[in-house]
Short mmCIF file of C-alpha atoms in Angstrom, two decimals:
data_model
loop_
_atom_site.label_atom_id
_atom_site.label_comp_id
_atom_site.label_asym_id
_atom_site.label_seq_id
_atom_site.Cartn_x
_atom_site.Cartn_y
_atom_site.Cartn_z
CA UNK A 106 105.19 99.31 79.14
CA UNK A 107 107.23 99.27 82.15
CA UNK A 108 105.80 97.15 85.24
CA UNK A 109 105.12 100.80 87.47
CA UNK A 110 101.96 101.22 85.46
CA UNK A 111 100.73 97.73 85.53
CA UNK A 112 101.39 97.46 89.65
CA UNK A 113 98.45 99.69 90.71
CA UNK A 114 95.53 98.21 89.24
CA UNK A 115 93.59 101.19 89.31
CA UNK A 116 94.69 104.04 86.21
CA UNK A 117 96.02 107.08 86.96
CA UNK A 118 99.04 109.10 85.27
CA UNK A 119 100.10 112.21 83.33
CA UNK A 120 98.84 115.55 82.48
CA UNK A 121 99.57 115.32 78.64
CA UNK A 122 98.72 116.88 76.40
CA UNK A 123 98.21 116.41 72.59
CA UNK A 124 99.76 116.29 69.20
CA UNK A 125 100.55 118.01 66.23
CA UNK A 126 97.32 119.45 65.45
CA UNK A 127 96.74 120.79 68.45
CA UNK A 128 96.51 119.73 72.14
CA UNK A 129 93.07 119.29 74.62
CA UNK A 130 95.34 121.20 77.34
CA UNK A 131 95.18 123.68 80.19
CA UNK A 132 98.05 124.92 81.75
CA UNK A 133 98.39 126.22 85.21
CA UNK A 134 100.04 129.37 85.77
CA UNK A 135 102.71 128.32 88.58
CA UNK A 136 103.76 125.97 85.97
CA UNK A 137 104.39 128.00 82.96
CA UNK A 138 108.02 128.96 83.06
CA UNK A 139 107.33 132.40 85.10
CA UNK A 140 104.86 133.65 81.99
CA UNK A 141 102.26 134.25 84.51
CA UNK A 142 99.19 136.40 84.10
CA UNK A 143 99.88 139.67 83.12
CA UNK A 144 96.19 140.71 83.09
CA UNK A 145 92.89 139.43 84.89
CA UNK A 146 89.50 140.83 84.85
CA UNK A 147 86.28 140.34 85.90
CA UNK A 148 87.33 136.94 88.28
CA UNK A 149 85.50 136.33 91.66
CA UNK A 150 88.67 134.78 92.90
CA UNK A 151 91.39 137.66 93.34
CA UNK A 152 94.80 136.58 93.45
CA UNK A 153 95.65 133.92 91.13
CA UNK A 154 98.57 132.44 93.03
CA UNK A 155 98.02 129.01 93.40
CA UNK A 156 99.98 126.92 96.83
CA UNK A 157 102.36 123.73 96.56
CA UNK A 158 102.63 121.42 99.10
CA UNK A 159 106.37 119.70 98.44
CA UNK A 160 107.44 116.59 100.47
CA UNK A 161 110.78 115.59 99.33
CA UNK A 162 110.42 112.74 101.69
CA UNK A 163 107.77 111.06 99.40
CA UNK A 164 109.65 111.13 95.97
CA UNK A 165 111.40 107.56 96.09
CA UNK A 166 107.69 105.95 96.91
CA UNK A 167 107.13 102.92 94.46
CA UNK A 168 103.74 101.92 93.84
CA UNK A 169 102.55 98.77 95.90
CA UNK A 170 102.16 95.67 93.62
CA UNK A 171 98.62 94.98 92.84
CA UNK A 172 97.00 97.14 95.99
CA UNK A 173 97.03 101.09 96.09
CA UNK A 174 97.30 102.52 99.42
CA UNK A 175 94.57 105.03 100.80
CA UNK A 176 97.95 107.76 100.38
CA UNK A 177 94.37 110.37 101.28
CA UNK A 178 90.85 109.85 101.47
CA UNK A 179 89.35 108.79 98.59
CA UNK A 180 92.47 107.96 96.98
CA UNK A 181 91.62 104.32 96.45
CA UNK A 182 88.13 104.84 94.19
CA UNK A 183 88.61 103.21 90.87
CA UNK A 184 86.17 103.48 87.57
CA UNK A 185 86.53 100.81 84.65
CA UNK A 186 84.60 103.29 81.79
CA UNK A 187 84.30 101.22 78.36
CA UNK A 188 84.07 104.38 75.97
CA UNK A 189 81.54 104.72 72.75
CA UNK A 190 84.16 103.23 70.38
CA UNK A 191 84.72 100.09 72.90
CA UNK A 192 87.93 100.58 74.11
CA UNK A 193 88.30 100.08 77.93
CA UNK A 194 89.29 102.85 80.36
CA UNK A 195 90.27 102.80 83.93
CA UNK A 196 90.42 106.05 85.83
CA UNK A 197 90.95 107.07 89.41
CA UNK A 198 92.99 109.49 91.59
CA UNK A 199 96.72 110.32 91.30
CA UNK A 200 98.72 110.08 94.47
CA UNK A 201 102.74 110.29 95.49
CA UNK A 202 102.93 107.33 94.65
CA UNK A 203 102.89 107.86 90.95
CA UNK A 204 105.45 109.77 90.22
CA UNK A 205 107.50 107.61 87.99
CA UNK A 206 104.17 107.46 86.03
CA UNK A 207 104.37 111.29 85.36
CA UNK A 208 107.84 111.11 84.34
CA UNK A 209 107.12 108.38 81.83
CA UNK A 210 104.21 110.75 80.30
CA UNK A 211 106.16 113.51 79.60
CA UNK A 212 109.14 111.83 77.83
CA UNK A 213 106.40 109.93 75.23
CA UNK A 214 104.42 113.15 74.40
CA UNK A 215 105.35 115.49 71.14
CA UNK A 216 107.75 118.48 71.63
CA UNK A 217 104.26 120.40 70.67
CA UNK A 218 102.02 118.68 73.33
CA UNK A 219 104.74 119.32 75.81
CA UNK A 220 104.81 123.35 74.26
CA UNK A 221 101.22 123.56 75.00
CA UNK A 222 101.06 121.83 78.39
CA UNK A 223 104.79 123.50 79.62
CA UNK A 224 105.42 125.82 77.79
CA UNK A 225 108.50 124.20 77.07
CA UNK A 226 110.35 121.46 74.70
CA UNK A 227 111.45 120.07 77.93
CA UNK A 228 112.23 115.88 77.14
CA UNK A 229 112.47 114.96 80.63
CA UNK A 230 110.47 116.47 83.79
CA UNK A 231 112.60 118.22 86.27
CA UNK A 232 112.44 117.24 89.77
CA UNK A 233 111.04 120.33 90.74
CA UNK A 234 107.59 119.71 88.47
CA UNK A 235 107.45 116.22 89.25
CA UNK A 236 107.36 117.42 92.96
CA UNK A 237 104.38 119.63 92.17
CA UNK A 238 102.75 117.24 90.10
CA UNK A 239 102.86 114.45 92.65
CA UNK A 240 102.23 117.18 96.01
CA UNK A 241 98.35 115.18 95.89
CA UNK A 242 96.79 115.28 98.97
CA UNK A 243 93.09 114.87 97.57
CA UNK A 244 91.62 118.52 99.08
CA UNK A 245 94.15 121.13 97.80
CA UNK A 246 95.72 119.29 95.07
CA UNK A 247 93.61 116.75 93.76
CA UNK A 248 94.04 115.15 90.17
CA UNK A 249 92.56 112.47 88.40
CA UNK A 250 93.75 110.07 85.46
CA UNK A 251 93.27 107.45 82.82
CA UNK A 252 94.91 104.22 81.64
CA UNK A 253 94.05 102.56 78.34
CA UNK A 254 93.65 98.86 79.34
CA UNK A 255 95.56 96.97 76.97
CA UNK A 256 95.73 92.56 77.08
CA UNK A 257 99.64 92.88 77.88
CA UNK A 258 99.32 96.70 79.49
CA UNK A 259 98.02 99.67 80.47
CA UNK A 260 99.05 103.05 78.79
CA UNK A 261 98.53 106.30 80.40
CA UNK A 262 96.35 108.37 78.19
CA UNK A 263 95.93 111.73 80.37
CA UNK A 264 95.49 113.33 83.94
CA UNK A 265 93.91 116.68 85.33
CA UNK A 266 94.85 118.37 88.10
CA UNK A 267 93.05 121.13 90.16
CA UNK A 268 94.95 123.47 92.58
CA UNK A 269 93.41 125.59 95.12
CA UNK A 270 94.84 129.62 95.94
CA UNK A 271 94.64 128.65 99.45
CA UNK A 272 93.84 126.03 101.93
CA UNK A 273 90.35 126.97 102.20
CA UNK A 274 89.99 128.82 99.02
CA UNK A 275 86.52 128.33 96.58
CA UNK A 276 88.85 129.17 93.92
CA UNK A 277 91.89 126.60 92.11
CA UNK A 278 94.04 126.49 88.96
CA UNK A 279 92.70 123.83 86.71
CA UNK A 280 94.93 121.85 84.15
CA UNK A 281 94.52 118.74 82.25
CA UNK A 282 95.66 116.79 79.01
CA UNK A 283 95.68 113.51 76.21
CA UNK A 284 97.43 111.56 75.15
CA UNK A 285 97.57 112.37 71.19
CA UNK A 286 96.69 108.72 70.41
CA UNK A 287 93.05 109.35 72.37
CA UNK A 288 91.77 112.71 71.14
CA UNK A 289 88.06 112.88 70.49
CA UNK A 290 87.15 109.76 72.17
CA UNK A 291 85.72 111.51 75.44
CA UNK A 292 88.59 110.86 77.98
CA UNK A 293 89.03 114.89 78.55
CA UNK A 294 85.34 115.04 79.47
CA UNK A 295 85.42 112.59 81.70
CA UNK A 296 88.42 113.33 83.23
CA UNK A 297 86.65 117.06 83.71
CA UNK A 298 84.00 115.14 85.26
CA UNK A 299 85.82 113.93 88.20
CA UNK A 300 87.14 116.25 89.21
CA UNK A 301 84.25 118.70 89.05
CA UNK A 302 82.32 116.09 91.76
CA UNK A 303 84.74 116.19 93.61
CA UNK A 304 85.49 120.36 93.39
CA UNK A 305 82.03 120.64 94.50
CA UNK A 306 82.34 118.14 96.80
CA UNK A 307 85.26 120.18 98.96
CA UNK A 308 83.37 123.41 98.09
CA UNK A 309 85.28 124.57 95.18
CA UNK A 310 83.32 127.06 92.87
CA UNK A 311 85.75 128.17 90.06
CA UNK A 312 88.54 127.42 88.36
CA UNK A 313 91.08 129.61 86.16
CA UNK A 314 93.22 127.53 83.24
CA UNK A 315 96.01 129.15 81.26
CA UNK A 316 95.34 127.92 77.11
CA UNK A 317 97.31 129.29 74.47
CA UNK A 318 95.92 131.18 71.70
CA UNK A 319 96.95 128.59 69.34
CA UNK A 320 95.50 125.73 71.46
CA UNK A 321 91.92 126.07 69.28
CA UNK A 322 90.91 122.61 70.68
CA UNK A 323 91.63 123.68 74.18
CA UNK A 324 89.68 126.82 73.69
CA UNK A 325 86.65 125.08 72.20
CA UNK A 326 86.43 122.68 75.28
CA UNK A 327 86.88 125.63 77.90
CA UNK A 328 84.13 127.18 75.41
CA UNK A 329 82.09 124.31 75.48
CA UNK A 330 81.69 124.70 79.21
CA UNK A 331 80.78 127.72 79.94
CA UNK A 332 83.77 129.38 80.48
CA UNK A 333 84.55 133.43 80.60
CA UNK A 334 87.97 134.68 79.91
CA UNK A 335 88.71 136.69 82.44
CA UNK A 336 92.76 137.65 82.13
CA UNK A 337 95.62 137.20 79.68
CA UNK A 338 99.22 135.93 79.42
CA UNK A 339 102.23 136.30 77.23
CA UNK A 340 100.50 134.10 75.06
CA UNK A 341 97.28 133.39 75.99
CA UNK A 342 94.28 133.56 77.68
CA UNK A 343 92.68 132.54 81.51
CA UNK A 344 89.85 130.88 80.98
CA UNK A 345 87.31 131.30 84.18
CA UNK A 346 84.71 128.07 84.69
CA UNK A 347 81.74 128.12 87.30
CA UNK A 348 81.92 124.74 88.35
CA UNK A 349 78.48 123.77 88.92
CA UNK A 350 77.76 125.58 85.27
CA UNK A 351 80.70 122.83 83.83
CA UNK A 352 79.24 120.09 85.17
CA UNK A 353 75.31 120.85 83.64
CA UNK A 354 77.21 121.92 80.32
CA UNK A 355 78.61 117.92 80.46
CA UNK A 356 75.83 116.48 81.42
CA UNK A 357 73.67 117.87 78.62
CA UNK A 358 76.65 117.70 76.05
CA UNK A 359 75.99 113.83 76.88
CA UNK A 360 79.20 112.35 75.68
CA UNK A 361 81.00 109.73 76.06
CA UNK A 362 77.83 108.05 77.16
CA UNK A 363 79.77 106.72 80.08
CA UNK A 364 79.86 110.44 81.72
CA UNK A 365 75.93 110.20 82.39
CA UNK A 366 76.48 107.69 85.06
CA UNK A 367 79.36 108.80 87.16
CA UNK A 368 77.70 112.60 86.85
CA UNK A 369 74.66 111.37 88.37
CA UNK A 370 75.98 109.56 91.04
#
């Protein structure tokens, strides 16, 4: 593990996706290779067309050893989440600062979890999608993720991101992965979680994500909470979720156990 991930005590990485078998992943349109929607229906949000913010002044940033800078508001929150099987968790906010982290992800997932998050094979990130992956600034891009906390390390284990259409739009692109190793241990959920608060925190009522038709777990999930397709792509579907609805459908779903707690709060 190199030493970025261990210098900012508090988790954060990726948007992976999964294996061979399939991949909990959302894609967002901007970042799908120019496939973009090629039909929408029945969304309360319009225009699909979500806005980058890109400062090539913040791509050298290193992480500071042991303390994370408030980069935005809220950008220094931290949870340490023990999930049902034991293994310990820590999750908080992505920021500029990680983009090395980002880059690491995508080089260790599968040529299919990249496929289903990308769209592409790609082995390394271009510049260009690390830019919009790290363009964070907590209240039009905001993104959470997860570290596994290992004795020796931590290992990134997946990220989500949420994009708003505009500055002060209700609406945002919504995309998220894991890490292969971590399916079906409740990381996704919580992940979803997060972000959800804090989408209804900032007034954000929906959210469109791009899944594949042959992403079946990705469908079940965006199934699972609530969601309506409400458009297609070359090769898939927009999937439209009421955040509020989300959030109720987790809560009741009930797992990991460790997404009662940080829903309620």
């Amino acid at each position: 593990m190199r030493a970025g991930w261990k210098m900012l005590l508090l988790t954060r990485i990726a948007t992976q996706p999964p294996g061979l078998h399939g991949s909990t992943t959302a894609t967002f349109p901007s970042q799908s290779d120019g496939r973009v929607s090629t039909r929408q229906r029945h969304s309360k949000c319009g225009n699909m067309s979500a806005k980058y913010t890109e400062d090539p002044s913040e791509k050298d940033k290193k992480p500071i050893l042991y303390v994370a800078p408030e980069v935005y508001p809220g950008s220094q929150r931290l949870h340490s989440i023990f999930l049902d099987n034991k293994e310990h968790i820590l999750i908080r906010p992505a920021t500029v600062l990680d983009r090395d982290l980002f880059a690491q992800g995508i080089e260790r997932l599968s040529v299919r979890s990249r496929y289903f998050r990308f769209y592409s094979g790609l082995e390394k990130a271009p510049p260009r999608l690390l830019n919009r992956l790290t363009a964070i600034d907590g209240r039009s891009h905001l993104s959470w993720g997860a570290l596994h906390s290992g004795t020796l390390s931590q290992s990134p284990v997946g990220a989500v991101h949420v994009v708003r259409y505009g500055e002060e739009s209700h609406c945002a692109e919504l995309a998220f992965g894991v890490a292969d190793t971590h399916h079906r241990k409740g990381i996704a959920s919580l992940l979803l979680a997060l972000v959800f608060l804090d989408c209804r925190e900032l007034g954000i009522q929906a959210l469109h994500a791009n899944v594949l038709y042959e992403n079946i777990p990705a469908q079940r999930l965006a199934n699972s909470l609530n969601a309506k397709v409400v458009g297609t792509f070359e090769f898939g579907e927009i999937h439209e979720l009421d955040v509020q609805k989300a959030l109720t459908a987790l809560a009741e779903k009930g797992r990991p156990s460790a997404i009662i707690p940080l829903i309620g709060k």
